[in-house]
């Protein structure tokens, strides 16, 4: 089954123009969550080779320094994916489960993920997606892995969650 996922990921590679990447980054910068967060521009290594995704060190040191095990990644529609998060030496990486999250949500090079740490007892990070191109088709995984709903571009549903950027992080 894993081989089929890797085969599918290679088929999904796309060339991203600098303007497209810049548009996704700028859109993500307009989004300022209420909770601690970080932004990650997806690189090929996060999606295709080995599929391990590193979170920014400054965010990891401050908010994930005691995390070692499974956390949950959650979309705004409430769907969740268990993902292994390992913090070591000032770095946090997402490994097991990250590839499935990327495939099922049709993530591609240049897309921006905003990871917002929710104020819950268990570690849950709300993921808001900013896509390089708005009209990307959605990857259809094998029937067993098919999500129950099609995703709508998350950036179109942000207005209800936005606030002016103050540079301050608020923790409930």
GROMACS .gro file of N, CA, C and O in nm, residues 34-107:
model
  296
   34UNK      N    1  -0.533   3.316   1.630
   34UNK     CA    2  -0.533   3.365   1.768
   34UNK      C    3  -0.436   3.288   1.857
   34UNK      O    4  -0.392   3.339   1.958
   35UNK      N    5  -0.405   3.165   1.820
   35UNK     CA    6  -0.318   3.078   1.899
   35UNK      C    7  -0.177   3.076   1.839
   35UNK      O    8  -0.157   3.120   1.727
   36UNK      N    9  -0.079   3.020   1.912
   36UNK     CA   10   0.056   3.008   1.857
   36UNK      C   11   0.052   2.933   1.724
   36UNK      O   12  -0.021   2.835   1.709
   37UNK      N   13   0.132   2.980   1.628
   37UNK     CA   14   0.128   2.920   1.495
   37UNK      C   15   0.263   2.936   1.425
   37UNK      O   16   0.348   3.014   1.468
   38UNK      N   17   0.278   2.861   1.317
   38UNK     CA   18   0.393   2.876   1.229
   38UNK      C   19   0.347   2.850   1.087
   38UNK      O   20   0.244   2.786   1.065
   39UNK      N   21   0.423   2.903   0.992
   39UNK     CA   22   0.395   2.884   0.850
   39UNK      C   23   0.506   2.797   0.790
   39UNK      O   24   0.623   2.817   0.822
   40UNK      N   25   0.467   2.708   0.701
   40UNK     CA   26   0.565   2.624   0.632
   40UNK      C   27   0.530   2.622   0.483
   40UNK      O   28   0.418   2.586   0.446
   41UNK      N   29   0.626   2.663   0.400
   41UNK     CA   30   0.612   2.651   0.256
   41UNK      C   31   0.661   2.511   0.221
   41UNK      O   32   0.773   2.473   0.255
   42UNK      N   33   0.576   2.434   0.156
   42UNK     CA   34   0.608   2.294   0.131
   42UNK      C   35   0.714   2.278   0.022
   42UNK      O   36   0.703   2.334  -0.086
   43UNK      N   37   0.817   2.202   0.056
   43UNK     CA   38   0.929   2.170  -0.032
   43UNK      C   39   0.909   2.030  -0.087
   43UNK      O   40   0.839   1.948  -0.027
   44UNK      N   41   0.977   1.997  -0.196
   44UNK     CA   42   0.965   1.861  -0.249
   44UNK      C   43   1.001   1.754  -0.146
   44UNK      O   44   0.936   1.650  -0.139
   45UNK      N   45   1.103   1.778  -0.064
   45UNK     CA   46   1.144   1.677   0.034
   45UNK      C   47   1.036   1.651   0.139
   45UNK      O   48   1.032   1.545   0.199
   46UNK      N   49   0.948   1.748   0.163
   46UNK     CA   50   0.838   1.728   0.257
   46UNK      C   51   0.727   1.643   0.196
   46UNK      O   52   0.640   1.593   0.268
   47UNK      N   53   0.730   1.628   0.064
   47UNK     CA   54   0.620   1.562  -0.005
   47UNK      C   55   0.659   1.434  -0.079
   47UNK      O   56   0.576   1.347  -0.097
   48UNK      N   57   0.783   1.423  -0.123
   48UNK     CA   58   0.818   1.312  -0.211
   48UNK      C   59   0.932   1.224  -0.161
   48UNK      O   60   0.921   1.104  -0.162
   49UNK      N   61   1.042   1.281  -0.118
   49UNK     CA   62   1.159   1.201  -0.078
   49UNK      C   63   1.159   1.181   0.073
   49UNK      O   64   1.191   1.271   0.148
   50UNK      N   65   1.124   1.064   0.118
   50UNK     CA   66   1.127   1.035   0.261
   50UNK      C   67   1.007   1.091   0.335
   50UNK      O   68   0.965   1.038   0.435
   51UNK      N   69   0.955   1.199   0.285
   51UNK     CA   70   0.832   1.258   0.336
   51UNK      C   71   0.835   1.286   0.487
   51UNK      O   72   0.750   1.241   0.562
   52UNK      N   73   0.935   1.361   0.530
   52UNK     CA   74   0.942   1.408   0.668
   52UNK      C   75   0.933   1.559   0.662
   52UNK      O   76   1.000   1.623   0.581
   53UNK      N   77   0.848   1.617   0.744
   53UNK     CA   78   0.825   1.761   0.740
   53UNK      C   79   0.876   1.823   0.869
   53UNK      O   80   0.838   1.781   0.978
   54UNK      N   81   0.966   1.920   0.857
   54UNK     CA   82   1.022   1.988   0.973
   54UNK      C   83   0.946   2.118   1.001
   54UNK      O   84   0.918   2.193   0.908
   55UNK      N   85   0.915   2.141   1.128
   55UNK     CA   86   0.853   2.266   1.169
   55UNK      C   87   0.963   2.365   1.206
   55UNK      O   88   1.073   2.324   1.246
   56UNK      N   89   0.937   2.495   1.192
   56UNK     CA   90   1.041   2.594   1.225
   56UNK      C   91   1.092   2.577   1.368
   56UNK      O   92   1.014   2.556   1.462
   57UNK      N   93   1.223   2.586   1.386
   57UNK     CA   94   1.287   2.564   1.516
   57UNK      C   95   1.235   2.658   1.624
   57UNK      O   96   1.213   2.616   1.737
   58UNK      N   97   1.215   2.787   1.589
   58UNK     CA   98   1.169   2.882   1.691
   58UNK      C   99   1.032   2.843   1.746
   58UNK      O  100   1.006   2.854   1.865
   59UNK      N  101   0.944   2.790   1.660
   59UNK     CA  102   0.811   2.744   1.704
   59UNK      C  103   0.826   2.615   1.785
   59UNK      O  104   0.765   2.601   1.892
   60UNK      N  105   0.907   2.523   1.737
   60UNK     CA  106   0.925   2.394   1.803
   60UNK      C  107   0.982   2.410   1.943
   60UNK      O  108   0.933   2.349   2.039
   61UNK      N  109   1.086   2.492   1.957
   61UNK     CA  110   1.149   2.512   2.088
   61UNK      C  111   1.052   2.570   2.190
   61UNK      O  112   1.053   2.533   2.306
   62UNK      N  113   0.969   2.661   2.145
   62UNK     CA  114   0.878   2.730   2.237
   62UNK      C  115   0.752   2.649   2.270
   62UNK      O  116   0.702   2.655   2.381
   63UNK      N  117   0.702   2.570   2.172
   63UNK     CA  118   0.571   2.507   2.191
   63UNK      C  119   0.568   2.354   2.184
   63UNK      O  120   0.469   2.294   2.225
   64UNK      N  121   0.673   2.292   2.134
   64UNK     CA  122   0.670   2.146   2.116
   64UNK      C  123   0.786   2.075   2.183
   64UNK      O  124   0.814   1.959   2.154
   65UNK      N  125   0.855   2.141   2.277
   65UNK     CA  126   0.978   2.085   2.333
   65UNK      C  127   0.956   1.962   2.420
   65UNK      O  128   1.052   1.896   2.454
   66UNK      N  129   0.835   1.929   2.455
   66UNK     CA  130   0.810   1.807   2.533
   66UNK      C  131   0.728   1.705   2.455
   66UNK      O  132   0.680   1.607   2.511
   67UNK      N  133   0.713   1.726   2.326
   67UNK     CA  134   0.630   1.638   2.245
   67UNK      C  135   0.716   1.528   2.183
   67UNK      O  136   0.819   1.554   2.123
   68UNK      N  137   0.673   1.406   2.203
   68UNK     CA  138   0.735   1.293   2.139
   68UNK      C  139   0.630   1.183   2.130
   68UNK      O  140   0.603   1.115   2.228
   69UNK      N  141   0.569   1.172   2.016
   69UNK     CA  142   0.463   1.074   1.998
   69UNK      C  143   0.363   1.126   1.896
   69UNK      O  144   0.393   1.214   1.817
   70UNK      N  145   0.244   1.070   1.900
   70UNK     CA  146   0.144   1.109   1.801
   70UNK      C  147   0.069   1.233   1.846
   70UNK      O  148   0.032   1.246   1.963
   71UNK      N  149   0.051   1.324   1.750
   71UNK     CA  150  -0.033   1.441   1.768
   71UNK      C  151  -0.142   1.431   1.662
   71UNK      O  152  -0.143   1.337   1.583
   72UNK      N  153  -0.232   1.529   1.658
   72UNK     CA  154  -0.335   1.529   1.555
   72UNK      C  155  -0.324   1.656   1.472
   72UNK      O  156  -0.306   1.764   1.526
   73UNK      N  157  -0.335   1.637   1.340
   73UNK     CA  158  -0.349   1.749   1.249
   73UNK      C  159  -0.496   1.757   1.214
   73UNK      O  160  -0.558   1.655   1.184
   74UNK      N  161  -0.551   1.876   1.219
   74UNK     CA  162  -0.696   1.893   1.200
   74UNK      C  163  -0.721   2.003   1.098
   74UNK      O  164  -0.657   2.108   1.100
   75UNK      N  165  -0.818   1.979   1.011
   75UNK     CA  166  -0.863   2.083   0.917
   75UNK      C  167  -0.982   2.156   0.978
   75UNK      O  168  -1.040   2.110   1.076
   76UNK      N  169  -1.019   2.268   0.917
   76UNK     CA  170  -1.129   2.348   0.972
   76UNK      C  171  -1.262   2.274   0.972
   76UNK      O  172  -1.351   2.308   1.049
   77UNK      N  173  -1.276   2.170   0.889
   77UNK     CA  174  -1.401   2.093   0.888
   77UNK      C  175  -1.404   1.987   0.998
   77UNK      O  176  -1.499   1.911   1.008
   78UNK      N  177  -1.298   1.980   1.080
   78UNK     CA  178  -1.295   1.887   1.194
   78UNK      C  179  -1.228   1.754   1.167
   78UNK      O  180  -1.200   1.680   1.260
   79UNK      N  181  -1.200   1.723   1.041
   79UNK     CA  182  -1.132   1.596   1.013
   79UNK      C  183  -0.992   1.599   1.069
   79UNK      O  184  -0.924   1.701   1.063
   80UNK      N  185  -0.948   1.485   1.125
   80UNK     CA  186  -0.817   1.476   1.190
   80UNK      C  187  -0.735   1.359   1.136
   80UNK      O  188  -0.792   1.258   1.094
   81UNK      N  189  -0.604   1.377   1.143
   81UNK     CA  190  -0.509   1.274   1.103
   81UNK      C  191  -0.407   1.259   1.216
   81UNK      O  192  -0.348   1.358   1.261
   82UNK      N  193  -0.382   1.136   1.262
   82UNK     CA  194  -0.274   1.116   1.360
   82UNK      C  195  -0.140   1.120   1.288
   82UNK      O  196  -0.122   1.059   1.182
   83UNK      N  197  -0.046   1.195   1.344
   83UNK     CA  198   0.086   1.212   1.284
   83UNK      C  199   0.191   1.206   1.395
   83UNK      O  200   0.173   1.267   1.500
   84UNK      N  201   0.297   1.132   1.370
   84UNK     CA  202   0.405   1.124   1.469
   84UNK      C  203   0.486   1.252   1.466
   84UNK      O  204   0.530   1.298   1.362
   85UNK      N  205   0.504   1.311   1.585
   85UNK     CA  206   0.584   1.432   1.600
   85UNK      C  207   0.697   1.399   1.696
   85UNK      O  208   0.675   1.347   1.805
   86UNK      N  209   0.818   1.428   1.654
   86UNK     CA  210   0.934   1.401   1.738
   86UNK      C  211   1.013   1.530   1.754
   86UNK      O  212   1.055   1.592   1.656
   87UNK      N  213   1.033   1.570   1.879
   87UNK     CA  214   1.114   1.687   1.910
   87UNK      C  215   1.248   1.638   1.963
   87UNK      O  216   1.253   1.559   2.056
   88UNK      N  217   1.357   1.686   1.902
   88UNK     CA  218   1.490   1.648   1.947
   88UNK      C  219   1.588   1.756   1.903
   88UNK      O  220   1.586   1.799   1.789
   89UNK      N  221   1.670   1.798   1.996
   89UNK     CA  222   1.777   1.893   1.965
   89UNK      C  223   1.729   2.024   1.907
   89UNK      O  224   1.792   2.078   1.817
   90UNK      N  225   1.617   2.075   1.954
   90UNK     CA  226   1.567   2.203   1.906
   90UNK      C  227   1.488   2.197   1.777
   90UNK      O  228   1.446   2.299   1.725
   91UNK      N  229   1.465   2.076   1.726
   91UNK     CA  230   1.390   2.060   1.601
   91UNK      C  231   1.273   1.966   1.622
   91UNK      O  232   1.283   1.870   1.697
   92UNK      N  233   1.163   1.994   1.553
   92UNK     CA  234   1.047   1.905   1.556
   92UNK      C  235   1.018   1.861   1.414
   92UNK      O  236   1.020   1.942   1.320
   93UNK      N  237   0.993   1.732   1.399
   93UNK     CA  238   0.960   1.681   1.266
   93UNK      C  239   0.833   1.599   1.272
   93UNK      O  240   0.804   1.534   1.373
   94UNK      N  241   0.758   1.604   1.163
   94UNK     CA  242   0.638   1.522   1.146
   94UNK      C  243   0.677   1.409   1.052
   94UNK      O  244   0.730   1.434   0.944
   95UNK      N  245   0.651   1.287   1.095
   95UNK     CA  246   0.691   1.173   1.011
   95UNK      C  247   0.569   1.085   0.984
   95UNK      O  248   0.483   1.123   0.905
   96UNK      N  249   0.560   0.971   1.049
   96UNK     CA  250   0.454   0.875   1.022
   96UNK      C  251   0.318   0.943   1.025
   96UNK      O  252   0.283   1.009   1.121
   97UNK      N  253   0.242   0.929   0.918
   97UNK     CA  254   0.110   0.991   0.908
   97UNK      C  255   0.111   1.120   0.827
   97UNK      O  256   0.010   1.159   0.770
   98UNK      N  257   0.227   1.188   0.820
   98UNK     CA  258   0.235   1.313   0.744
   98UNK      C  259   0.211   1.287   0.595
   98UNK      O  260   0.140   1.362   0.528
   99UNK      N  261   0.268   1.179   0.542
   99UNK     CA  262   0.251   1.150   0.400
   99UNK      C  263   0.104   1.128   0.365
   99UNK      O  264   0.055   1.180   0.265
  100UNK      N  265   0.032   1.055   0.450
  100UNK     CA  266  -0.109   1.031   0.425
  100UNK      C  267  -0.188   1.163   0.430
  100UNK      O  268  -0.276   1.186   0.349
  101UNK      N  269  -0.153   1.250   0.525
  101UNK     CA  270  -0.217   1.381   0.533
  101UNK      C  271  -0.193   1.459   0.404
  101UNK      O  272  -0.285   1.518   0.346
  102UNK      N  273  -0.069   1.459   0.355
  102UNK     CA  274  -0.033   1.532   0.234
  102UNK      C  275  -0.107   1.477   0.112
  102UNK      O  276  -0.160   1.553   0.030
  103UNK      N  277  -0.113   1.346   0.099
  103UNK     CA  278  -0.181   1.283  -0.015
  103UNK      C  279  -0.331   1.311  -0.010
  103UNK      O  280  -0.391   1.353  -0.109
  104UNK      N  281  -0.393   1.288   0.104
  104UNK     CA  282  -0.539   1.301   0.114
  104UNK      C  283  -0.586   1.446   0.099
  104UNK      O  284  -0.701   1.470   0.067
  105UNK      N  285  -0.495   1.540   0.118
  105UNK     CA  286  -0.531   1.681   0.104
  105UNK      C  287  -0.467   1.745  -0.018
  105UNK      O  288  -0.469   1.867  -0.032
  106UNK      N  289  -0.412   1.662  -0.107
  106UNK     CA  290  -0.356   1.706  -0.234
  106UNK      C  291  -0.255   1.820  -0.217
  106UNK      O  292  -0.257   1.918  -0.291
  107UNK      N  293  -0.167   1.807  -0.120
  107UNK     CA  294  -0.067   1.910  -0.098
  107UNK      C  295   0.042   1.899  -0.204
  107UNK      O  296   0.077   1.789  -0.247
   0.00000   0.00000   0.00000
